[in-house]
Amino acid sequence: MALKVSSIPSLPRVNSGVARMLPIATTLLAATIAILPVPVPGYAALTPAFTLMAVYHWTIYRPDLLPPIGVFAVGLTQDLLSGAPVGVGALVLLLARAAVLRARRYFINRTFPFVWTGFTLLAAAAMLVLWALHCLIQLTFFDLRSTMFRTVLTIAIFPVASFALGRTQRALIGAAG
Amino acid sequence: MIRPSAQLRAAIQRTTPPLLILLSAAIIILGKADQTMFESLRTSLTDDAAPALDALSRPLGAVAALVDRVRGVVTMYQDNVRLTRENERLLQWQQIALKLSADNRDLRGLLKSVPEAAVSYVTARVIANSGGGYVRTVMVNGGTEQGLARGQAAIAGEGLVGRLTEVGSRAARVLLITDLNSRIPVVVESSHVNAVLAGDNSERPRLFYVGQPDTIKIGDRILTSGEGGVFPPGLPVGVVAALDPGGARVEPYVELSQLGYVLIVDYGLSGALPQPVPVATRPGRRSKPATANEASVR
């Protein structure tokens, strides 16, 4: 059968079109949720990185259904809609996907704390890269504190996102691969 | 079912991620070199997403309204006492204002001064923010269909919020005064000293190029100066809240992180922002003919 290709494993085939679209659709939804104007003081600057959570989840459980081109498209959409410099979100999400794919075998079939620890490492690294890229593009030194708060918030919200994504995945696609 | 050969698929799967990463990096560099490159893409995508964002942000607004209502019920008695007192004071102010307004009219008549341009307003709802601390913008549900145009000022309640930087047909982006790229010519109300209010992504933008820095005091009111033709003069912006070594910090009058609705001010000025692409506007909506705008760009 299929020859062992890079690190994308052969996962059970999904026939339903809706289910196949689920990873990209939820990642796009995450990008939309991230720019909703929640009326909480200071929220806009500290919005958790919802798309990163979706990319992490799907890269671990169904990397076949969230191809790099999908990640790229969602990243670009996010950049364009949020008013950020175009390409930054796409680049960070693609790098995150590549990193998670490399370490995927350590997270598969593990307990949630293990998966959460993995996300903590990823979120910290991704936020730092994001911060560095923005500093470089704007040629200025952004305050690291707000990035740190945002990272902590992202890590803290992850269990909720993971639960929601896991539930929709089980309902539409089937058990985690 | 037709399938490409296994080797070809493997090659595609291997090379796509690094290629896309390189493409993203290239896009960042291109976008940095030419800021307007992705603007039409941005506005068209924003236009497409506006209805969805509009619908999704409505429940949030409803929740905020509910919270306000509950809070209002709880503090009703204190509010009533405070407002009654405030009303008495304001009635006195009203008399003073009426008298001053009459005086002003008479004196203007004596001086034969040119009447100020009529201002029209468009109310727009905030449907998205920038999600993350590196840009400070909000998206509003109004565009060229409602008569909005680049460079117009956005105000909310007590003061200036920002200006329109990208305007699509039904959605527009407001660059907040706290954004790193925001520069607004302002004037200190008491001393008439000119300055530039520069955002730095913090909650309190800074005053740069102050004419006489020693005259700035904490508590000074900062208004738009109208210089450069971007904003009408005299819009309240904020008060000087701190005197840092790097420059005075201004606390905006408006709580920018909790914007619900904004007023877009059409002052009939074209604004100093260059028009990148001529956007097809619906004729007859703007109060001013297009030629007046073009003439003032120079």
Short mmCIF file of C-alpha atoms in Angstrom, two decimals:
data_model
loop_
_atom_site.label_atom_id
_atom_site.label_comp_id
_atom_site.label_asym_id
_atom_site.label_seq_id
_atom_site.Cartn_x
_atom_site.Cartn_y
_atom_site.Cartn_z
CA MET A 1 0.00 0.00 0.00
CA ALA A 2 1.06 3.53 0.60
CA LEU A 3 4.70 4.10 1.01
CA LYS A 4 5.70 5.60 4.32
CA VAL A 5 5.70 9.28 3.53
CA SER A 6 7.46 11.92 5.68
CA SER A 7 5.71 11.81 9.02
CA ILE A 8 2.11 11.82 7.90
CA PRO A 9 0.70 8.47 8.97
CA SER A 10 -2.04 6.60 7.21
CA LEU A 11 -5.14 7.27 9.26
CA PRO A 12 -8.57 5.72 8.88
CA ARG A 13 -10.25 7.12 5.79
CA VAL A 14 -13.02 9.64 6.29
CA ASN A 15 -15.68 9.54 3.63
CA SER A 16 -18.10 12.21 4.73
CA GLY A 17 -17.33 15.53 3.06
CA VAL A 18 -18.48 17.51 6.09
CA ALA A 19 -16.21 15.52 8.37
CA ARG A 20 -13.25 15.99 6.02
CA MET A 21 -13.76 19.75 6.14
CA LEU A 22 -14.04 19.82 9.93
CA PRO A 23 -10.37 20.55 10.77
CA ILE A 24 -10.09 23.45 8.33
CA ALA A 25 -13.54 24.75 9.26
CA THR A 26 -12.81 24.73 13.00
CA THR A 27 -9.40 26.36 12.48
CA LEU A 28 -11.07 29.08 10.42
CA LEU A 29 -13.71 29.47 13.12
CA ALA A 30 -10.91 29.83 15.68
CA ALA A 31 -9.41 32.64 13.58
CA THR A 32 -12.80 34.37 13.55
CA ILE A 33 -13.39 33.95 17.28
CA ALA A 34 -9.97 35.49 17.92
CA ILE A 35 -11.07 38.83 16.46
CA LEU A 36 -14.53 39.06 18.03
CA PRO A 37 -14.84 42.26 20.06
CA VAL A 38 -15.33 40.81 23.54
CA PRO A 39 -16.29 43.74 25.78
CA VAL A 40 -13.71 43.10 28.49
CA PRO A 41 -11.12 45.78 29.28
CA GLY A 42 -7.78 45.02 27.67
CA TYR A 43 -9.06 41.84 26.02
CA ALA A 44 -8.01 42.68 22.45
CA ALA A 45 -4.32 42.72 23.34
CA LEU A 46 -4.52 39.50 25.37
CA THR A 47 -6.73 37.41 23.09
CA PRO A 48 -5.69 33.75 23.35
CA ALA A 49 -4.18 32.27 20.19
CA PHE A 50 -7.19 30.11 19.28
CA THR A 51 -5.89 29.12 15.85
CA LEU A 52 -2.73 27.71 17.41
CA MET A 53 -4.88 25.43 19.59
CA ALA A 54 -6.80 24.17 16.57
CA VAL A 55 -3.62 23.61 14.55
CA TYR A 56 -2.04 21.72 17.47
CA HIS A 57 -5.08 19.52 18.03
CA TRP A 58 -5.59 18.57 14.40
CA THR A 59 -1.89 18.07 13.69
CA ILE A 60 -1.77 15.51 16.47
CA TYR A 61 -5.02 13.69 15.76
CA ARG A 62 -5.77 14.22 12.05
CA PRO A 63 -2.77 15.78 10.27
CA ASP A 64 -4.09 14.32 7.00
CA LEU A 65 -7.19 16.54 7.19
CA LEU A 66 -5.35 19.77 7.97
CA PRO A 67 -2.81 19.97 5.14
CA PRO A 68 -0.17 22.72 5.09
CA ILE A 69 -2.05 24.58 2.37
CA GLY A 70 -5.08 24.75 4.70
CA VAL A 71 -2.94 26.06 7.55
CA PHE A 72 -1.43 28.62 5.17
CA ALA A 73 -4.86 29.78 3.96
CA VAL A 74 -6.25 30.14 7.48
CA GLY A 75 -3.10 31.98 8.61
CA LEU A 76 -3.37 34.43 5.72
CA THR A 77 -7.09 34.96 6.36
CA GLN A 78 -6.36 35.67 10.00
CA ASP A 79 -3.65 38.20 9.10
CA LEU A 80 -5.86 39.95 6.56
CA LEU A 81 -8.89 40.13 8.85
CA SER A 82 -7.04 41.19 11.97
CA GLY A 83 -5.10 43.97 10.27
CA ALA A 84 -1.76 42.40 11.18
CA PRO A 85 1.19 42.39 8.76
CA VAL A 86 0.29 39.80 6.11
CA GLY A 87 2.10 36.47 6.32
CA VAL A 88 3.14 36.53 9.96
CA GLY A 89 0.27 34.39 11.23
CA ALA A 90 0.63 32.01 8.30
CA LEU A 91 4.36 31.60 8.92
CA VAL A 92 3.97 30.95 12.65
CA LEU A 93 1.15 28.44 12.14
CA LEU A 94 3.11 26.57 9.45
CA LEU A 95 6.19 26.41 11.67
CA ALA A 96 3.99 25.20 14.55
CA ARG A 97 2.51 22.49 12.34
CA ALA A 98 5.94 21.34 11.23
CA ALA A 99 7.18 21.22 14.82
CA VAL A 100 4.15 19.32 16.12
CA LEU A 101 4.28 16.83 13.25
CA ARG A 102 7.87 16.03 14.14
CA ALA A 103 6.96 15.37 17.78
CA ARG A 104 3.57 13.84 17.04
CA ARG A 105 4.44 10.28 18.03
CA TYR A 106 5.16 11.40 21.60
CA PHE A 107 1.66 12.81 22.02
CA ILE A 108 -0.50 10.27 20.33
CA ASN A 109 -2.50 8.02 22.69
CA ARG A 110 -1.21 9.88 25.72
CA THR A 111 -3.13 11.29 28.66
CA PHE A 112 -4.33 14.86 28.53
CA PRO A 113 -1.70 16.36 30.90
CA PHE A 114 0.93 15.11 28.48
CA VAL A 115 -0.82 16.73 25.53
CA TRP A 116 -1.25 19.94 27.53
CA THR A 117 2.45 20.02 28.39
CA GLY A 118 3.22 19.67 24.70
CA PHE A 119 0.95 22.60 23.94
CA THR A 120 2.59 24.67 26.68
CA LEU A 121 5.97 24.24 25.01
CA LEU A 122 4.52 24.96 21.58
CA ALA A 123 2.59 28.04 22.72
CA ALA A 124 5.62 29.50 24.47
CA ALA A 125 7.82 28.98 21.42
CA ALA A 126 5.19 30.18 18.93
CA MET A 127 4.42 33.33 20.91
CA LEU A 128 8.10 34.13 21.20
CA VAL A 129 8.57 33.70 17.44
CA LEU A 130 5.48 35.84 16.82
CA TRP A 131 6.82 38.55 19.10
CA ALA A 132 10.25 38.46 17.45
CA LEU A 133 8.72 38.67 13.97
CA HIS A 134 6.56 41.64 14.91
CA CYS A 135 9.54 43.40 16.51
CA LEU A 136 11.54 42.79 13.35
CA ILE A 137 8.80 43.97 11.00
CA GLN A 138 7.93 47.11 12.95
CA LEU A 139 11.59 47.72 13.88
CA THR A 140 10.65 48.32 17.46
CA PHE A 141 10.85 46.54 20.81
CA PHE A 142 7.39 45.42 21.90
CA ASP A 143 6.76 44.99 25.60
CA LEU A 144 7.29 41.29 26.33
CA ARG A 145 4.91 41.33 29.30
CA SER A 146 1.76 41.44 27.22
CA THR A 147 3.09 38.57 25.09
CA MET A 148 3.74 36.61 28.30
CA PHE A 149 0.23 37.26 29.61
CA ARG A 150 -1.19 36.24 26.28
CA THR A 151 0.84 33.02 26.33
CA VAL A 152 -0.36 32.16 29.84
CA LEU A 153 -3.96 32.86 28.86
CA THR A 154 -3.59 30.72 25.73
CA ILE A 155 -2.21 27.81 27.74
CA ALA A 156 -4.94 28.21 30.37
CA ILE A 157 -7.77 28.19 27.81
CA PHE A 158 -6.36 25.21 25.89
CA PRO A 159 -8.21 22.47 27.86
CA VAL A 160 -11.56 24.05 26.95
CA ALA A 161 -10.64 24.27 23.27
CA SER A 162 -9.20 20.76 23.33
CA PHE A 163 -12.40 19.40 24.89
CA ALA A 164 -14.59 21.15 22.32
CA LEU A 165 -12.43 20.04 19.39
CA GLY A 166 -12.22 16.46 20.74
CA ARG A 167 -16.00 16.29 21.08
CA THR A 168 -16.69 17.53 17.55
CA GLN A 169 -14.01 15.21 16.24
CA ARG A 170 -15.55 12.17 17.92
CA ALA A 171 -19.00 13.14 16.76
CA LEU A 172 -18.10 13.72 13.11
CA ILE A 173 -14.91 11.82 12.35
CA GLY A 174 -14.61 9.09 14.95
CA ALA A 175 -12.11 8.24 17.66
CA ALA A 176 -8.73 9.94 17.73
CA GLY A 177 -6.28 8.21 15.42
CA MET B 1 -10.26 6.39 -8.95
CA ILE B 2 -7.29 8.10 -10.54
CA ARG B 3 -4.34 8.53 -8.22
CA PRO B 4 -0.99 10.16 -8.89
CA SER B 5 1.96 7.85 -8.50
CA ALA B 6 3.16 7.23 -4.98
CA GLN B 7 6.52 8.88 -5.63
CA LEU B 8 4.92 12.03 -6.98
CA ARG B 9 2.58 12.27 -4.02
CA ALA B 10 5.46 11.73 -1.65
CA ALA B 11 7.48 14.45 -3.35
CA ILE B 12 4.57 16.88 -3.17
CA GLN B 13 3.96 16.08 0.49
CA ARG B 14 7.62 16.58 1.31
CA THR B 15 8.11 19.86 -0.49
CA THR B 16 4.83 21.65 0.22
CA PRO B 17 5.45 22.66 3.87
CA PRO B 18 8.90 24.23 3.32
CA LEU B 19 7.66 25.95 0.15
CA LEU B 20 4.70 27.44 1.97
CA ILE B 21 6.95 28.58 4.82
CA LEU B 22 9.19 30.31 2.30
CA LEU B 23 6.15 31.81 0.59
CA SER B 24 4.89 33.21 3.92
CA ALA B 25 8.29 34.76 4.58
CA ALA B 26 8.28 36.25 1.08
CA ILE B 27 4.79 37.66 1.64
CA ILE B 28 5.93 39.29 4.89
CA ILE B 29 8.87 40.95 3.13
CA LEU B 30 6.74 42.06 0.17
CA GLY B 31 4.06 43.41 2.51
CA LYS B 32 6.71 45.32 4.44
CA ALA B 33 8.23 46.78 1.29
CA ASP B 34 4.92 47.87 -0.18
CA GLN B 35 2.26 48.44 2.46
CA THR B 36 -0.51 48.86 -0.08
CA MET B 37 0.21 45.58 -1.87
CA PHE B 38 -2.36 43.51 0.00
CA GLU B 39 -4.79 46.30 0.67
CA SER B 40 -7.34 45.45 -2.00
CA LEU B 41 -7.20 41.79 -0.95
CA ARG B 42 -7.66 42.85 2.65
CA THR B 43 -10.64 45.08 1.93
CA SER B 44 -12.39 42.52 -0.25
CA LEU B 45 -11.89 39.75 2.31
CA THR B 46 -13.06 42.08 5.07
CA ASP B 47 -16.16 42.91 3.03
CA ASP B 48 -16.89 39.22 2.57
CA ALA B 49 -16.38 38.43 6.23
CA ALA B 50 -18.30 41.46 7.52
CA PRO B 51 -21.79 39.87 7.58
CA ALA B 52 -20.51 36.84 9.50
CA LEU B 53 -18.54 38.97 11.96
CA ASP B 54 -21.53 41.26 12.32
CA ALA B 55 -23.76 38.32 13.22
CA LEU B 56 -21.20 36.71 15.57
CA SER B 57 -20.48 39.93 17.45
CA ARG B 58 -24.14 40.70 18.13
CA PRO B 59 -24.59 38.24 21.02
CA LEU B 60 -21.48 39.72 22.66
CA GLY B 61 -23.04 43.16 22.44
CA ALA B 62 -26.26 41.78 23.90
CA VAL B 63 -24.38 40.21 26.83
CA ALA B 64 -22.58 43.50 27.49
CA ALA B 65 -25.92 45.32 27.40
CA LEU B 66 -27.39 42.82 29.87
CA VAL B 67 -24.45 43.24 32.25
CA ASP B 68 -24.87 47.00 32.03
CA ARG B 69 -28.55 46.66 32.75
CA VAL B 70 -28.04 44.50 35.83
CA ARG B 71 -25.38 46.89 37.07
CA GLY B 72 -27.75 49.78 36.39
CA VAL B 73 -30.52 48.19 38.47
CA VAL B 74 -28.14 47.60 41.35
CA THR B 75 -26.85 51.16 41.40
CA MET B 76 -30.13 52.83 40.45
CA TYR B 77 -30.59 54.78 43.66
CA GLN B 78 -27.06 56.21 43.78
CA ASP B 79 -27.24 56.98 40.06
CA ASN B 80 -30.49 58.81 40.54
CA VAL B 81 -29.10 60.99 43.31
CA ARG B 82 -25.96 61.71 41.33
CA LEU B 83 -27.84 62.47 38.12
CA THR B 84 -30.31 64.79 39.83
CA ARG B 85 -27.42 66.79 41.22
CA GLU B 86 -25.63 66.73 37.90
CA ASN B 87 -28.78 67.83 36.13
CA GLU B 88 -29.09 70.90 38.33
CA ARG B 89 -25.53 71.84 37.56
CA LEU B 90 -25.95 71.21 33.85
CA LEU B 91 -29.07 73.37 33.68
CA GLN B 92 -26.93 76.26 34.89
CA TRP B 93 -24.36 75.37 32.26
CA GLN B 94 -27.09 75.29 29.65
CA GLN B 95 -27.99 78.91 30.43
CA ILE B 96 -24.33 79.89 30.12
CA ALA B 97 -23.99 77.93 26.88
CA LEU B 98 -27.07 79.56 25.36
CA LYS B 99 -25.78 82.99 26.23
CA LEU B 100 -22.30 82.22 24.84
CA SER B 101 -23.79 80.74 21.71
CA ALA B 102 -25.83 83.91 21.13
CA ASP B 103 -22.76 86.08 21.80
CA ASN B 104 -20.71 83.93 19.48
CA ARG B 105 -23.26 84.24 16.67
CA ASP B 106 -23.42 88.02 17.06
CA LEU B 107 -19.63 88.39 17.11
CA ARG B 108 -19.21 86.12 14.10
CA GLY B 109 -21.78 88.24 12.31
CA LEU B 110 -19.80 91.38 13.18
CA LEU B 111 -16.56 89.79 11.96
CA LYS B 112 -18.19 88.34 8.84
CA SER B 113 -16.31 85.08 9.56
CA VAL B 114 -16.65 82.12 7.23
CA PRO B 115 -19.07 79.55 8.67
CA GLU B 116 -17.50 76.22 9.58
CA ALA B 117 -18.13 73.29 7.29
CA ALA B 118 -21.17 71.25 8.21
CA VAL B 119 -20.30 67.96 9.86
CA SER B 120 -22.22 64.79 9.21
CA TYR B 121 -21.99 61.61 11.24
CA VAL B 122 -22.41 57.95 10.49
CA THR B 123 -22.87 55.54 13.38
CA ALA B 124 -21.16 52.18 12.98
CA ARG B 125 -20.92 49.14 15.21
CA VAL B 126 -17.59 47.54 16.08
CA ILE B 127 -17.69 44.00 14.66
CA ALA B 128 -14.10 42.88 15.18
CA ASN B 129 -10.87 43.91 16.86
CA SER B 130 -7.31 42.99 16.03
CA GLY B 131 -6.93 39.95 18.30
CA GLY B 132 -3.41 40.25 19.68
CA GLY B 133 -1.32 43.09 20.98
CA TYR B 134 0.71 44.01 17.92
CA VAL B 135 -1.83 46.11 16.08
CA ARG B 136 -4.57 48.26 17.55
CA THR B 137 -7.43 48.44 15.10
CA VAL B 138 -11.14 47.74 15.10
CA MET B 139 -13.42 46.82 12.23
CA VAL B 140 -16.76 48.58 11.89
CA ASN B 141 -19.83 47.57 9.91
CA GLY B 142 -19.94 50.54 7.58
CA GLY B 143 -18.20 51.29 4.31
CA THR B 144 -18.43 53.32 1.15
CA GLU B 145 -22.11 52.30 0.89
CA GLN B 146 -22.71 54.35 4.03
CA GLY B 147 -20.55 57.22 2.81
CA LEU B 148 -17.39 56.39 4.74
CA ALA B 149 -14.02 57.28 3.27
CA ARG B 150 -10.35 56.89 4.15
CA GLY B 151 -9.01 59.37 6.66
CA GLN B 152 -12.30 60.19 8.37
CA ALA B 153 -12.16 60.49 12.14
CA ALA B 154 -13.89 57.99 14.40
CA ILE B 155 -15.17 59.25 17.74
CA ALA B 156 -17.06 57.62 20.57
CA GLY B 157 -18.83 59.38 23.39
CA GLU B 158 -16.24 61.63 24.93
CA GLY B 159 -13.48 61.71 22.40
CA LEU B 160 -11.40 60.63 19.45
CA VAL B 161 -10.96 56.92 18.79
CA GLY B 162 -8.92 56.85 15.60
CA ARG B 163 -9.19 57.24 11.88
CA LEU B 164 -10.32 55.10 8.98
CA THR B 165 -7.42 53.48 7.14
CA GLU B 166 -9.13 50.89 4.96
CA VAL B 167 -12.65 51.27 3.67
CA GLY B 168 -14.48 48.53 1.83
CA SER B 169 -18.02 48.66 0.57
CA ARG B 170 -19.61 47.49 3.83
CA ALA B 171 -16.80 47.30 6.38
CA ALA B 172 -13.96 49.59 7.36
CA ARG B 173 -10.93 49.48 9.61
CA VAL B 174 -10.25 52.11 12.25
CA LEU B 175 -6.62 52.64 13.23
CA LEU B 176 -6.86 53.42 16.95
CA ILE B 177 -4.89 56.32 18.40
CA THR B 178 -2.92 53.83 20.50
CA ASP B 179 -1.57 51.92 17.48
CA LEU B 180 2.13 52.04 16.78
CA ASN B 181 1.51 53.66 13.39
CA SER B 182 -0.93 56.31 14.57
CA ARG B 183 0.29 59.94 14.41
CA ILE B 184 -2.19 62.69 15.14
CA PRO B 185 -1.56 66.43 15.14
CA VAL B 186 -2.88 67.74 18.44
CA VAL B 187 -2.88 70.91 20.47
CA VAL B 188 -2.79 71.46 24.22
CA GLU B 189 -6.01 73.26 25.03
CA SER B 190 -4.78 75.64 27.72
CA SER B 191 -1.46 76.72 26.20
CA HIS B 192 -2.21 76.21 22.46
CA VAL B 193 1.09 74.37 22.11
CA ASN B 194 1.18 72.06 19.10
CA ALA B 195 2.35 68.46 19.31
CA VAL B 196 2.00 65.08 17.64
CA LEU B 197 0.24 62.30 19.48
CA ALA B 198 2.05 59.07 18.65
CA GLY B 199 0.74 55.63 19.58
CA ASP B 200 3.14 52.95 20.76
CA ASN B 201 0.72 50.05 21.33
CA SER B 202 0.42 50.93 25.00
CA GLU B 203 -2.82 52.17 26.51
CA ARG B 204 -1.43 55.71 26.71
CA PRO B 205 -0.04 57.30 23.54
CA ARG B 206 2.82 59.77 23.83
CA LEU B 207 3.25 63.43 22.86
CA PHE B 208 6.08 64.08 20.40
CA TYR B 209 7.41 67.24 18.78
CA VAL B 210 5.98 69.41 21.52
CA GLY B 211 6.49 73.11 20.81
CA GLN B 212 7.29 74.06 24.40
CA PRO B 213 7.72 70.87 26.43
CA ASP B 214 8.05 72.72 29.75
CA THR B 215 4.54 74.05 29.55
CA ILE B 216 2.87 70.61 29.55
CA LYS B 217 1.21 69.79 32.86
CA ILE B 218 -0.59 66.74 34.14
CA GLY B 219 -4.31 67.24 33.56
CA ASP B 220 -3.95 69.33 30.38
CA ARG B 221 -6.67 68.60 27.87
CA ILE B 222 -5.46 67.47 24.44
CA LEU B 223 -7.53 68.27 21.33
CA THR B 224 -6.99 67.63 17.65
CA SER B 225 -5.34 70.63 16.04
CA GLY B 226 -6.72 70.04 12.58
CA GLU B 227 -3.27 70.54 11.07
CA GLY B 228 -2.52 68.46 8.03
CA GLY B 229 -6.19 68.32 7.18
CA VAL B 230 -6.74 64.83 8.55
CA PHE B 231 -9.09 65.72 11.36
CA PRO B 232 -11.40 68.57 12.15
CA PRO B 233 -9.87 70.79 14.85
CA GLY B 234 -11.07 70.69 18.43
CA LEU B 235 -12.04 67.04 18.83
CA PRO B 236 -11.21 66.04 22.40
CA VAL B 237 -8.57 63.30 22.55
CA GLY B 238 -7.53 62.86 26.17
CA VAL B 239 -5.74 64.35 29.16
CA VAL B 240 -2.06 64.38 30.02
CA ALA B 241 -1.73 61.63 32.62
CA ALA B 242 2.02 61.29 33.20
CA LEU B 243 5.22 63.12 32.38
CA ASP B 244 7.74 60.47 31.38
CA PRO B 245 11.30 61.35 30.37
CA GLY B 246 10.42 60.17 26.85
CA GLY B 247 7.46 62.53 26.60
CA ALA B 248 4.10 63.19 28.17
CA ARG B 249 1.63 60.29 28.22
CA VAL B 250 -1.96 60.99 27.28
CA GLU B 251 -4.86 59.04 28.73
CA PRO B 252 -7.52 58.82 25.99
CA TYR B 253 -11.04 59.90 26.95
CA VAL B 254 -12.47 56.77 25.41
CA GLU B 255 -11.94 53.28 26.83
CA LEU B 256 -10.57 51.89 23.56
CA SER B 257 -10.70 48.24 24.53
CA GLN B 258 -14.45 48.26 25.06
CA LEU B 259 -15.78 50.05 22.01
CA GLY B 260 -19.34 49.17 21.07
CA TYR B 261 -20.36 51.86 18.63
CA VAL B 262 -18.34 54.63 17.01
CA LEU B 263 -19.35 57.77 15.17
CA ILE B 264 -17.56 58.39 11.89
CA VAL B 265 -17.18 62.11 11.31
CA ASP B 266 -17.45 63.36 7.77
CA TYR B 267 -16.00 66.81 7.96
CA GLY B 268 -15.70 67.22 4.23
CA LEU B 269 -11.90 66.96 4.45
CA SER B 270 -10.16 64.54 2.18
CA GLY B 271 -7.61 63.51 4.77
CA ALA B 272 -3.88 63.23 4.30
CA LEU B 273 -4.01 59.55 3.43
CA PRO B 274 -3.24 58.80 -0.19
CA GLN B 275 -5.99 57.00 -2.06
CA PRO B 276 -4.41 53.75 -3.30
CA VAL B 277 -7.05 52.44 -5.67
CA PRO B 278 -10.09 54.35 -6.83
CA VAL B 279 -12.96 52.53 -5.16
CA ALA B 280 -16.19 52.53 -7.10
CA THR B 281 -18.57 54.43 -4.86
CA ARG B 282 -22.26 54.66 -5.20
CA PRO B 283 -22.99 58.14 -6.56
CA GLY B 284 -25.10 60.61 -4.69
CA ARG B 285 -24.39 59.39 -1.15
CA ARG B 286 -21.66 61.81 -0.24
CA SER B 287 -22.76 65.31 0.64
CA LYS B 288 -19.73 66.82 -1.05
CA PRO B 289 -18.89 66.43 -4.70
CA ALA B 290 -15.75 64.40 -5.41
CA THR B 291 -14.00 67.33 -7.01
CA ALA B 292 -13.90 69.24 -3.72
CA ASN B 293 -12.04 66.35 -2.13
CA GLU B 294 -9.56 66.06 -4.94
CA ALA B 295 -8.88 69.77 -4.90
CA SER B 296 -7.92 69.79 -1.25
CA VAL B 297 -5.43 66.91 -1.65
CA ARG B 298 -3.12 69.06 -3.78
#
